[in-house]
Amino acid sequence: MPMDRSGFVVAANRLPVRWHEEADDWEFSPGGLVSALRPVLNERSGTWVGWTGRPDHALEPFVHDGIGQRSVPLTKNEIVGHYRGFCNSTVWPLYHNAIRTPEYHRHWWRPHVAVNRRFADTIAAALADDGTAWVHDYQLQLVPDFLRARRPGARIGFFLHIPFPPVELFGYMPWRRPVLRELLGADVVAFQTRRGVANFSECCVRYVGARPVQDGLEYDGRLVRLQCAPISIDSEGFERLARSPEVRDEAAALRERLGPHRKIFLGVDRLDYTKGIAVRLKAIETFFRRHEGAAEECAILQIAVPTREKVSDYAAMREEVEQLVGQINGEFGTTGHTPVTYLYRTLAPEDLVACYRAADVMMVTPLCDGMNLVAKEYVATRFDDTGVLILSEFAGAAHELADALLVNPLDADWMADRVRDAFDLPVTEGIERMAALRERVLAHDVFRWSAGCLDAIEAATQPA
Ligand code: G6P
């Protein structure tokens, strides 16, 4: 169906819809960004531009539930070079403080440029001359300036969901200058933390000669505003789901199965090497070793969501995690109790929230993370102020959630002590901490985040 050009376009690597075989229709994917932007897109008759996740999958533009959808097809070679290669084996590890060694290949950079140009073409085809485009995340970091060349009258915002690294690391990138120049094509470039803003600003000053001005940078005769805008979740939506009778029943049944007298520790992560799943399991192992009988009193539930399985570092990590789970269960299990329950799958939102409700302790221990929404989701579901959050200092969320039990996940002793602290935490202290966390998460939800970002983009003014 042909569509008019729209005043508002969102672009992200993935489309917000997926094909539902049984229903024979598209459905919205669960996820914070999609739920935050749906009302705004509906209100403004907006369009979302993204990839379906399949090779050579070209679709005619269509409308789903009032929101325009335009797919950007990627060839098999582009999936290898742009998506698995440049996005997930160069940028992803580099921007996450090089915790895995980034690889730099010209034959990955070229498809990255080609795919970003195609996104810019598709956005331009969907966007009114004076419309607003909001571009998301590292896969599309070259889009802002490519789009400005095609729609000079548009307002363009860019939000980076992952960290932006310090200048000493970013400087390794052979394409550091084009990356910065294309990003600076936006009117507003927004980051999860102040650290991200500062790192980006320093890189732009050093490598492309941008000039720092109040709230941003001056580059190429234009003002680019830099914004710190920590993303959040639909906090009320999570709380509502947590209070529903179905979720309460499922949480109670889960507790019963894991052992009602046991302390339940939960981890929920995409199976990504940034998430610190192995160091978490090792801390639990140390805790069991140091405290006789503890393994019998605990149930550990680790949900690992499959992701990027064809990237070799991810496959290696899966082996490491599964080996550790086997080792802990082999050493500390009994015929009546398996201490670690490990699930490698994606859970439906109700099942996920039932896990949050069943867990006495949530462990979020990334080595580096833009934000980490799992930490916020857990907090939102603890409507009775129970539950303990162990949180890595290296998650963006730690800037807001300082009342969690913070930890450096690479400090093995501190980690094992934090597991013990969570195990023994006095009830009143737990309640005080959770109440403070909840206040923050309920007040700063994803709707407030998107409104703040869009206000900044639409307020952007350029020198006459
Ligand atoms: C992170 C990134 C997102 C990405 C998601 C899933 O959260 O910031 O941009 O969509 O991981 O990864 P995938 O490669 O499956 O899209």
Short mmCIF file of C-alpha atoms and ligand atoms in Angstrom, two decimals:
data_model
loop_
_atom_site.label_atom_id
_atom_site.label_comp_id
_atom_site.label_asym_id
_atom_site.label_seq_id
_atom_site.Cartn_x
_atom_site.Cartn_y
_atom_site.Cartn_z
CA MET A 1 0.00 0.00 0.00
CA PRO A 2 1.59 3.38 -0.94
CA MET A 3 1.94 5.70 2.02
CA ASP A 4 2.18 9.48 2.25
CA ARG A 5 5.34 10.94 3.64
CA SER A 6 5.08 11.30 7.37
CA GLY A 7 6.01 14.04 9.84
CA PHE A 8 7.56 11.51 12.19
CA VAL A 9 9.80 8.54 11.42
CA VAL A 10 11.57 6.19 13.82
CA ALA A 11 14.44 4.06 12.54
CA ALA A 12 16.05 1.14 14.34
CA ASN A 13 17.92 -1.93 13.18
CA ARG A 14 14.82 -4.06 13.66
CA LEU A 15 11.20 -3.42 12.74
CA PRO A 16 8.87 -3.32 15.77
CA VAL A 17 6.69 -6.10 14.35
CA ARG A 18 7.22 -9.80 13.71
CA TRP A 19 5.20 -12.27 11.73
CA HIS A 20 2.91 -14.45 13.84
CA GLU A 21 2.29 -17.70 11.95
CA GLU A 22 -0.79 -18.85 13.87
CA ALA A 23 -2.53 -15.50 13.75
CA ASP A 24 -1.41 -15.09 10.12
CA ASP A 25 -0.65 -11.46 10.88
CA TRP A 26 2.05 -9.13 12.17
CA GLU A 27 2.29 -8.51 15.90
CA PHE A 28 4.30 -5.99 17.90
CA SER A 29 7.41 -7.39 19.55
CA PRO A 30 7.52 -6.95 23.32
CA GLY A 31 10.10 -4.42 24.46
CA GLY A 32 10.46 -1.00 26.01
CA LEU A 33 11.28 0.99 22.90
CA VAL A 34 8.29 -0.36 20.99
CA SER A 35 5.83 0.24 23.83
CA ALA A 36 7.20 3.74 24.43
CA LEU A 37 6.97 4.81 20.83
CA ARG A 38 3.69 3.21 19.81
CA PRO A 39 1.48 5.96 21.29
CA VAL A 40 3.63 8.72 19.77
CA LEU A 41 3.71 7.01 16.37
CA ASN A 42 -0.05 6.47 16.48
CA GLU A 43 -0.74 10.06 17.43
CA ARG A 44 1.46 11.44 14.66
CA SER A 45 0.65 8.84 11.98
CA GLY A 46 4.29 7.93 12.06
CA THR A 47 6.36 5.29 10.31
CA TRP A 48 8.99 2.85 11.59
CA VAL A 49 11.90 1.89 9.36
CA GLY A 50 13.83 -1.31 10.14
CA TRP A 51 15.03 -4.76 9.10
CA THR A 52 12.89 -7.89 9.42
CA GLY A 53 15.89 -9.98 10.57
CA ARG A 54 15.76 -12.26 7.50
CA PRO A 55 18.04 -12.19 4.45
CA ASP A 56 16.79 -10.60 1.23
CA HIS A 57 13.42 -9.88 2.77
CA ALA A 58 11.90 -6.96 0.89
CA LEU A 59 8.36 -6.00 1.84
CA GLU A 60 6.06 -3.42 0.37
CA PRO A 61 5.40 -0.63 2.90
CA PHE A 62 2.39 -1.50 5.05
CA VAL A 63 0.49 -0.22 8.06
CA HIS A 64 0.10 -2.27 11.22
CA ASP A 65 -2.27 -1.02 13.89
CA GLY A 66 -2.01 2.56 12.68
CA ILE A 67 1.79 2.60 12.36
CA GLY A 68 3.54 2.63 8.96
CA GLN A 69 6.19 -0.05 8.47
CA ARG A 70 8.98 0.14 5.92
CA SER A 71 11.48 -2.66 5.78
CA VAL A 72 15.11 -2.28 4.74
CA PRO A 73 16.30 -5.51 3.13
CA LEU A 74 19.77 -6.89 3.84
CA THR A 75 21.48 -9.43 1.60
CA LYS A 76 23.16 -12.54 3.04
CA ASN A 77 26.57 -10.90 2.50
CA GLU A 78 25.43 -7.75 4.28
CA ILE A 79 24.24 -9.80 7.24
CA VAL A 80 27.73 -11.27 7.46
CA GLY A 81 29.67 -8.03 6.85
CA HIS A 82 27.44 -5.32 8.33
CA TYR A 83 25.37 -7.04 11.05
CA ARG A 84 27.55 -9.87 12.38
CA GLY A 85 30.80 -8.25 11.32
CA PHE A 86 30.96 -4.48 11.71
CA CYS A 87 28.04 -4.06 14.14
CA ASN A 88 28.57 -7.04 16.40
CA SER A 89 32.27 -7.87 16.09
CA THR A 90 33.71 -4.35 15.70
CA VAL A 91 31.43 -1.74 17.26
CA TRP A 92 29.73 -3.87 19.94
CA PRO A 93 32.94 -5.04 21.64
CA LEU A 94 34.76 -1.71 21.12
CA TYR A 95 31.95 0.38 22.59
CA HIS A 96 31.68 -2.05 25.51
CA ASN A 97 35.16 -1.07 26.63
CA ALA A 98 36.81 -3.68 24.38
CA ILE A 99 36.00 -6.48 26.82
CA ARG A 100 36.38 -8.72 23.77
CA THR A 101 38.94 -7.78 21.14
CA PRO A 102 37.23 -5.83 18.34
CA GLU A 103 38.09 -6.84 14.79
CA TYR A 104 38.67 -4.25 12.10
CA HIS A 105 38.07 -5.22 8.48
CA ARG A 106 37.58 -2.99 5.45
CA HIS A 107 35.34 -5.66 3.93
CA TRP A 108 32.99 -5.14 6.93
CA TRP A 109 33.11 -1.34 6.84
CA ARG A 110 31.94 -1.19 3.19
CA PRO A 111 28.65 -3.07 3.76
CA HIS A 112 28.13 -1.03 6.96
CA VAL A 113 28.21 2.13 4.84
CA ALA A 114 25.98 0.60 2.15
CA VAL A 115 23.34 -0.54 4.67
CA ASN A 116 23.35 2.83 6.46
CA ARG A 117 22.84 4.57 3.10
CA ARG A 118 19.92 2.28 2.34
CA PHE A 119 18.37 3.12 5.70
CA ALA A 120 18.82 6.83 4.98
CA ASP A 121 17.14 6.37 1.56
CA THR A 122 14.21 4.52 3.11
CA ILE A 123 13.78 7.07 5.90
CA ALA A 124 13.96 9.92 3.37
CA ALA A 125 11.27 8.23 1.26
CA ALA A 126 9.02 8.08 4.34
CA LEU A 127 9.77 11.49 5.85
CA ALA A 128 8.22 14.89 5.09
CA ASP A 129 10.73 17.62 4.17
CA ASP A 130 10.33 19.31 7.55
CA GLY A 131 9.59 16.13 9.52
CA THR A 132 11.31 14.63 12.55
CA ALA A 133 13.41 11.48 12.31
CA TRP A 134 14.56 9.63 15.41
CA VAL A 135 17.37 7.17 14.69
CA HIS A 136 18.34 4.46 17.18
CA ASP A 137 21.53 2.72 18.10
CA TYR A 138 24.97 1.81 16.86
CA GLN A 139 23.87 -0.21 13.82
CA LEU A 140 22.63 3.07 12.28
CA GLN A 141 25.35 5.43 13.46
CA LEU A 142 26.08 6.73 9.94
CA VAL A 143 22.45 7.51 9.14
CA PRO A 144 22.19 11.05 10.60
CA ASP A 145 24.42 12.81 8.08
CA PHE A 146 23.38 10.57 5.18
CA LEU A 147 19.81 11.57 5.96
CA ARG A 148 20.65 15.26 6.34
CA ALA A 149 22.02 15.23 2.78
CA ARG A 150 18.66 13.87 1.59
CA ARG A 151 16.33 15.90 3.87
CA PRO A 152 18.18 19.08 4.87
CA GLY A 153 15.02 20.60 6.39
CA ALA A 154 14.32 17.68 8.73
CA ARG A 155 15.02 17.49 12.45
CA ILE A 156 17.18 14.50 13.22
CA GLY A 157 17.78 12.89 16.59
CA PHE A 158 20.07 9.97 17.38
CA PHE A 159 19.98 7.85 20.54
CA LEU A 160 22.80 5.46 21.40
CA HIS A 161 21.50 2.57 23.52
CA ILE A 162 24.96 1.21 24.32
CA PRO A 163 27.94 2.94 26.00
CA PHE A 164 30.18 5.33 24.08
CA PRO A 165 33.79 4.46 24.90
CA PRO A 166 36.58 6.73 26.13
CA VAL A 167 38.78 8.44 23.56
CA GLU A 168 41.70 6.04 24.21
CA LEU A 169 39.55 3.15 22.97
CA PHE A 170 37.50 4.88 20.31
CA GLY A 171 40.74 6.11 18.76
CA TYR A 172 41.57 2.55 17.68
CA MET A 173 38.70 2.57 15.21
CA PRO A 174 40.21 3.01 11.73
CA TRP A 175 37.00 4.78 10.61
CA ARG A 176 36.77 7.05 13.65
CA ARG A 177 36.51 10.27 11.61
CA PRO A 178 33.67 9.22 9.25
CA VAL A 179 31.77 7.68 12.18
CA LEU A 180 31.92 10.93 14.17
CA ARG A 181 31.18 13.12 11.14
CA GLU A 182 28.09 11.12 10.17
CA LEU A 183 26.81 11.08 13.77
CA LEU A 184 27.26 14.85 13.95
CA GLY A 185 24.73 15.15 11.13
CA ALA A 186 22.06 14.88 13.87
CA ASP A 187 20.57 17.88 15.67
CA VAL A 188 20.66 15.98 18.96
CA VAL A 189 22.90 13.03 19.84
CA ALA A 190 21.73 11.42 23.08
CA PHE A 191 23.42 8.94 25.41
CA GLN A 192 22.48 6.81 28.41
CA THR A 193 24.93 8.48 30.79
CA ARG A 194 26.92 11.68 31.31
CA ARG A 195 30.05 9.60 30.77
CA GLY A 196 28.80 8.76 27.25
CA VAL A 197 28.22 12.46 26.52
CA ALA A 198 31.68 13.39 27.80
CA ASN A 199 33.45 10.61 25.88
CA PHE A 200 31.71 11.49 22.62
CA SER A 201 32.40 15.18 23.05
CA GLU A 202 36.09 14.55 23.69
CA CYS A 203 36.36 12.31 20.62
CA CYS A 204 34.69 14.91 18.40
CA VAL A 205 37.00 17.64 19.65
CA ARG A 206 40.10 15.51 19.17
CA TYR A 207 39.36 13.79 15.88
CA VAL A 208 37.13 16.10 13.84
CA GLY A 209 37.87 19.49 15.39
CA ALA A 210 34.39 20.11 16.82
CA ARG A 211 34.13 23.05 19.25
CA PRO A 212 32.49 22.55 22.66
CA VAL A 213 29.64 24.99 23.33
CA GLN A 214 26.98 25.03 26.00
CA ASP A 215 25.01 21.73 25.92
CA GLY A 216 26.81 20.42 22.87
CA LEU A 217 29.18 20.99 20.01
CA GLU A 218 29.59 23.30 17.08
CA TYR A 219 30.63 21.46 13.96
CA ASP A 220 30.64 22.46 10.33
CA GLY A 221 28.68 25.64 11.07
CA ARG A 222 25.92 23.75 12.90
CA LEU A 223 24.98 23.20 16.53
CA VAL A 224 24.69 19.64 17.73
CA ARG A 225 23.09 19.26 21.10
CA LEU A 226 24.40 16.44 23.32
CA GLN A 227 21.90 15.00 25.75
CA CYS A 228 22.09 12.58 28.66
CA ALA A 229 18.80 10.63 28.59
CA PRO A 230 18.80 7.33 30.52
CA ILE A 231 16.21 5.02 28.97
CA SER A 232 13.63 3.30 31.13
CA ILE A 233 10.70 0.88 31.00
CA ASP A 234 6.90 0.95 31.13
CA SER A 235 7.10 0.77 34.93
CA GLU A 236 3.35 0.81 35.56
CA GLY A 237 2.81 -1.82 32.88
CA PHE A 238 5.28 -4.14 34.62
CA GLU A 239 3.70 -3.51 37.99
CA ARG A 240 0.23 -4.17 36.57
CA LEU A 241 1.37 -7.47 35.10
CA ALA A 242 3.06 -8.41 38.39
CA ARG A 243 -0.21 -7.82 40.27
CA SER A 244 -2.31 -9.89 37.88
CA PRO A 245 -3.78 -13.11 39.32
CA GLU A 246 -2.22 -15.25 36.56
CA VAL A 247 1.28 -13.99 37.31
CA ARG A 248 0.78 -14.32 41.08
CA ASP A 249 -0.33 -17.93 40.63
CA GLU A 250 2.54 -18.73 38.33
CA ALA A 251 5.07 -17.11 40.69
CA ALA A 252 3.68 -19.13 43.62
CA ALA A 253 3.88 -22.35 41.60
CA LEU A 254 7.46 -21.56 40.61
CA ARG A 255 8.46 -20.95 44.23
CA GLU A 256 6.85 -24.24 45.17
CA ARG A 257 8.80 -26.08 42.49
CA LEU A 258 12.13 -24.48 43.42
CA GLY A 259 11.55 -25.13 47.13
CA PRO A 260 9.42 -22.71 49.16
CA HIS A 261 11.96 -22.61 52.01
CA ARG A 262 14.83 -21.67 49.69
CA LYS A 263 16.22 -18.24 48.78
CA ILE A 264 15.72 -17.81 45.07
CA PHE A 265 18.44 -15.98 43.13
CA LEU A 266 17.58 -14.96 39.57
CA GLY A 267 19.60 -13.92 36.53
CA VAL A 268 17.96 -12.90 33.24
CA ASP A 269 20.20 -11.89 30.37
CA ARG A 270 20.68 -12.11 26.65
CA LEU A 271 23.51 -14.64 26.44
CA ASP A 272 26.05 -11.91 25.76
CA TYR A 273 29.64 -11.69 27.00
CA THR A 274 28.96 -8.16 28.29
CA LYS A 275 26.47 -9.49 30.84
CA GLY A 276 28.89 -11.12 33.28
CA ILE A 277 26.99 -14.40 33.56
CA ALA A 278 30.13 -16.51 34.11
CA VAL A 279 31.51 -14.28 36.89
CA ARG A 280 28.09 -14.41 38.54
CA LEU A 281 28.03 -18.21 38.48
CA LYS A 282 31.58 -18.31 39.82
CA ALA A 283 30.58 -16.01 42.70
CA ILE A 284 27.75 -18.36 43.56
CA GLU A 285 30.13 -21.29 43.42
CA THR A 286 32.52 -19.47 45.81
CA PHE A 287 29.64 -18.65 48.16
CA PHE A 288 28.60 -22.31 48.21
CA ARG A 289 32.17 -23.36 48.89
CA ARG A 290 32.60 -20.89 51.75
CA HIS A 291 29.27 -21.56 53.44
CA GLU A 292 28.54 -25.17 54.09
CA GLY A 293 24.92 -26.07 53.51
CA ALA A 294 24.21 -22.87 51.51
CA ALA A 295 23.66 -24.76 48.25
CA GLU A 296 20.78 -26.64 49.87
CA GLU A 297 19.23 -23.38 51.03
CA CYS A 298 19.41 -21.64 47.64
CA ALA A 299 17.86 -22.09 44.24
CA ILE A 300 19.54 -20.27 41.36
CA LEU A 301 17.47 -19.63 38.26
CA GLN A 302 19.45 -18.42 35.25
CA ILE A 303 17.54 -17.52 32.12
CA ALA A 304 19.78 -17.01 29.11
CA VAL A 305 18.06 -15.54 26.08
CA PRO A 306 19.57 -16.74 22.77
CA THR A 307 21.19 -13.98 20.74
CA ARG A 308 23.67 -13.58 17.82
CA GLU A 309 24.39 -17.30 17.87
CA LYS A 310 26.37 -17.17 14.64
CA VAL A 311 28.97 -14.77 16.06
CA SER A 312 31.83 -16.95 17.36
CA ASP A 313 32.35 -15.15 20.71
CA TYR A 314 28.70 -15.83 21.55
CA ALA A 315 28.92 -19.53 20.75
CA ALA A 316 32.08 -19.82 22.89
CA MET A 317 30.39 -18.05 25.76
CA ARG A 318 27.41 -20.37 25.68
CA GLU A 319 29.76 -23.32 26.11
CA GLU A 320 31.50 -21.64 29.03
CA VAL A 321 28.24 -20.87 30.84
CA GLU A 322 26.78 -24.32 30.29
CA GLN A 323 29.99 -25.94 31.49
CA LEU A 324 29.92 -23.84 34.68
CA VAL A 325 26.29 -24.73 35.37
CA GLY A 326 27.18 -28.42 35.01
CA GLN A 327 30.18 -28.02 37.28
CA ILE A 328 28.21 -26.31 40.09
CA ASN A 329 25.35 -28.79 39.90
CA GLY A 330 27.82 -31.68 39.81
CA GLU A 331 29.65 -30.46 42.88
CA PHE A 332 26.83 -29.08 45.02
CA GLY A 333 23.72 -30.91 43.82
CA THR A 334 22.07 -33.80 45.61
CA THR A 335 19.61 -36.36 44.36
CA GLY A 336 16.88 -34.12 45.80
CA HIS A 337 18.13 -30.69 44.73
CA THR A 338 19.81 -29.20 41.66
CA PRO A 339 21.09 -25.77 42.78
CA VAL A 340 21.20 -24.10 39.33
CA THR A 341 18.23 -24.25 37.00
CA TYR A 342 19.35 -23.01 33.60
CA LEU A 343 16.98 -22.14 30.75
CA TYR A 344 18.25 -21.19 27.30
CA ARG A 345 15.22 -19.56 25.72
CA THR A 346 13.10 -16.44 25.36
CA LEU A 347 10.27 -16.19 27.90
CA ALA A 348 6.83 -14.68 27.33
CA PRO A 349 6.39 -11.43 29.32
CA GLU A 350 4.02 -13.08 31.87
CA ASP A 351 6.51 -15.89 32.53
CA LEU A 352 9.36 -13.44 32.88
CA VAL A 353 7.43 -11.33 35.39
CA ALA A 354 6.48 -14.48 37.34
CA CYS A 355 10.23 -15.17 37.65
CA TYR A 356 10.80 -11.61 38.90
CA ARG A 357 8.04 -12.08 41.46
CA ALA A 358 9.36 -15.44 42.62
CA ALA A 359 12.94 -14.21 43.08
CA ASP A 360 14.22 -13.05 46.46
CA VAL A 361 17.40 -11.73 44.87
CA MET A 362 18.00 -10.46 41.34
CA MET A 363 21.60 -10.51 40.11
CA VAL A 364 22.47 -8.04 37.36
CA THR A 365 26.23 -8.15 36.96
CA PRO A 366 27.33 -6.88 33.53
CA LEU A 367 30.95 -6.03 32.90
CA CYS A 368 29.74 -3.13 30.79
CA ASP A 369 26.17 -2.19 29.84
CA GLY A 370 24.51 0.87 28.31
CA MET A 371 21.61 0.75 30.79
CA ASN A 372 20.25 -2.74 31.67
CA LEU A 373 16.49 -2.71 31.70
CA VAL A 374 16.20 -6.06 33.50
CA ALA A 375 17.29 -4.30 36.71
CA LYS A 376 14.52 -1.73 36.29
CA GLU A 377 11.94 -4.37 35.37
CA TYR A 378 12.69 -6.36 38.53
CA VAL A 379 12.28 -3.23 40.66
CA ALA A 380 8.99 -2.29 38.96
CA THR A 381 7.48 -5.69 39.76
CA ARG A 382 8.36 -5.55 43.50
CA PHE A 383 5.15 -3.70 44.46
CA ASP A 384 5.41 -4.91 48.07
CA ASP A 385 8.94 -3.48 48.43
CA THR A 386 10.42 -6.95 48.88
CA GLY A 387 13.37 -8.33 46.93
CA VAL A 388 17.04 -7.47 46.74
CA LEU A 389 18.89 -6.18 43.69
CA ILE A 390 22.60 -6.90 43.28
CA LEU A 391 23.78 -4.53 40.56
CA SER A 392 27.07 -4.02 38.76
CA GLU A 393 28.65 -0.58 38.98
CA PHE A 394 29.23 -0.92 35.24
CA ALA A 395 25.57 -0.92 34.22
CA GLY A 396 24.23 2.48 33.16
CA ALA A 397 21.35 1.73 35.57
CA ALA A 398 23.75 1.97 38.54
CA HIS A 399 23.83 5.78 38.10
CA GLU A 400 20.15 5.88 39.03
CA LEU A 401 19.83 2.79 41.23
CA ALA A 402 22.43 3.53 43.87
CA ASP A 403 20.26 1.88 46.56
CA ALA A 404 20.95 -1.54 45.07
CA LEU A 405 23.76 -3.69 46.48
CA LEU A 406 26.41 -2.40 44.09
CA VAL A 407 29.40 -4.50 43.11
CA ASN A 408 32.38 -4.72 40.78
CA PRO A 409 31.64 -8.05 39.08
CA LEU A 410 35.34 -8.69 38.44
CA ASP A 411 36.13 -8.55 42.17
CA ALA A 412 35.52 -12.22 43.00
CA ASP A 413 35.58 -11.73 46.78
CA TRP A 414 33.26 -8.74 46.70
CA MET A 415 30.88 -10.66 44.46
CA ALA A 416 30.79 -13.68 46.81
CA ASP A 417 30.30 -11.28 49.76
CA ARG A 418 27.42 -9.58 47.94
CA VAL A 419 25.73 -12.94 47.46
CA ARG A 420 26.09 -13.51 51.19
CA ASP A 421 24.89 -9.96 52.00
CA ALA A 422 21.80 -10.53 49.88
CA PHE A 423 21.24 -13.87 51.58
CA ASP A 424 21.39 -12.30 55.06
CA LEU A 425 20.01 -8.80 54.41
CA PRO A 426 17.83 -7.60 57.32
CA VAL A 427 14.21 -7.32 56.17
CA THR A 428 13.87 -3.64 57.10
CA GLU A 429 17.00 -2.67 55.20
CA GLY A 430 15.77 -4.60 52.18
CA ILE A 431 12.45 -2.79 52.25
CA GLU A 432 14.07 0.62 52.60
CA ARG A 433 16.37 -0.03 49.69
CA MET A 434 13.64 -1.40 47.43
CA ALA A 435 11.27 1.49 48.26
CA ALA A 436 13.96 3.97 47.20
CA LEU A 437 14.66 2.05 43.99
CA ARG A 438 10.96 1.91 43.16
CA GLU A 439 10.50 5.61 43.64
CA ARG A 440 13.10 6.26 40.97
CA VAL A 441 11.89 3.63 38.49
CA LEU A 442 8.23 4.61 38.77
CA ALA A 443 8.97 8.31 38.38
CA HIS A 444 11.31 7.91 35.40
CA ASP A 445 9.52 5.63 33.01
CA VAL A 446 10.03 5.13 29.31
CA PHE A 447 7.24 7.53 28.38
CA ARG A 448 8.94 10.33 30.24
CA TRP A 449 12.21 9.34 28.56
CA SER A 450 10.78 9.46 25.03
CA ALA A 451 8.97 12.76 25.70
CA GLY A 452 12.24 14.29 26.97
CA CYS A 453 14.18 13.09 23.93
CA LEU A 454 11.57 14.25 21.43
CA ASP A 455 11.27 17.66 23.12
CA ALA A 456 15.02 18.11 22.73
CA ILE A 457 14.96 17.07 19.05
CA GLU A 458 12.05 19.33 18.23
CA ALA A 459 13.52 22.27 20.12
CA ALA A 460 16.68 22.02 18.05
CA THR A 461 17.42 25.27 16.31
CA GLN A 462 20.15 25.97 13.86
CA PRO A 463 21.96 29.29 13.31
CA ALA A 464 20.28 31.26 10.50
C1 G6P B 1 21.02 -4.52 22.39
C2 G6P B 1 21.16 -3.42 21.35
C3 G6P B 1 19.94 -3.40 20.44
C4 G6P B 1 19.69 -4.78 19.88
C5 G6P B 1 19.53 -5.81 20.99
C6 G6P B 1 19.32 -7.23 20.47
O1 G6P B 1 20.05 -4.21 23.32
O2 G6P B 1 21.37 -2.18 21.97
O3 G6P B 1 20.13 -2.47 19.40
O4 G6P B 1 18.53 -4.77 19.06
O5 G6P B 1 20.70 -5.77 21.78
O6 G6P B 1 20.35 -7.62 19.62
P1 G6P B 1 20.10 -8.06 18.11
O7 G6P B 1 21.46 -8.11 17.51
O8 G6P B 1 19.43 -9.40 18.19
O9 G6P B 1 19.19 -7.06 17.47
#
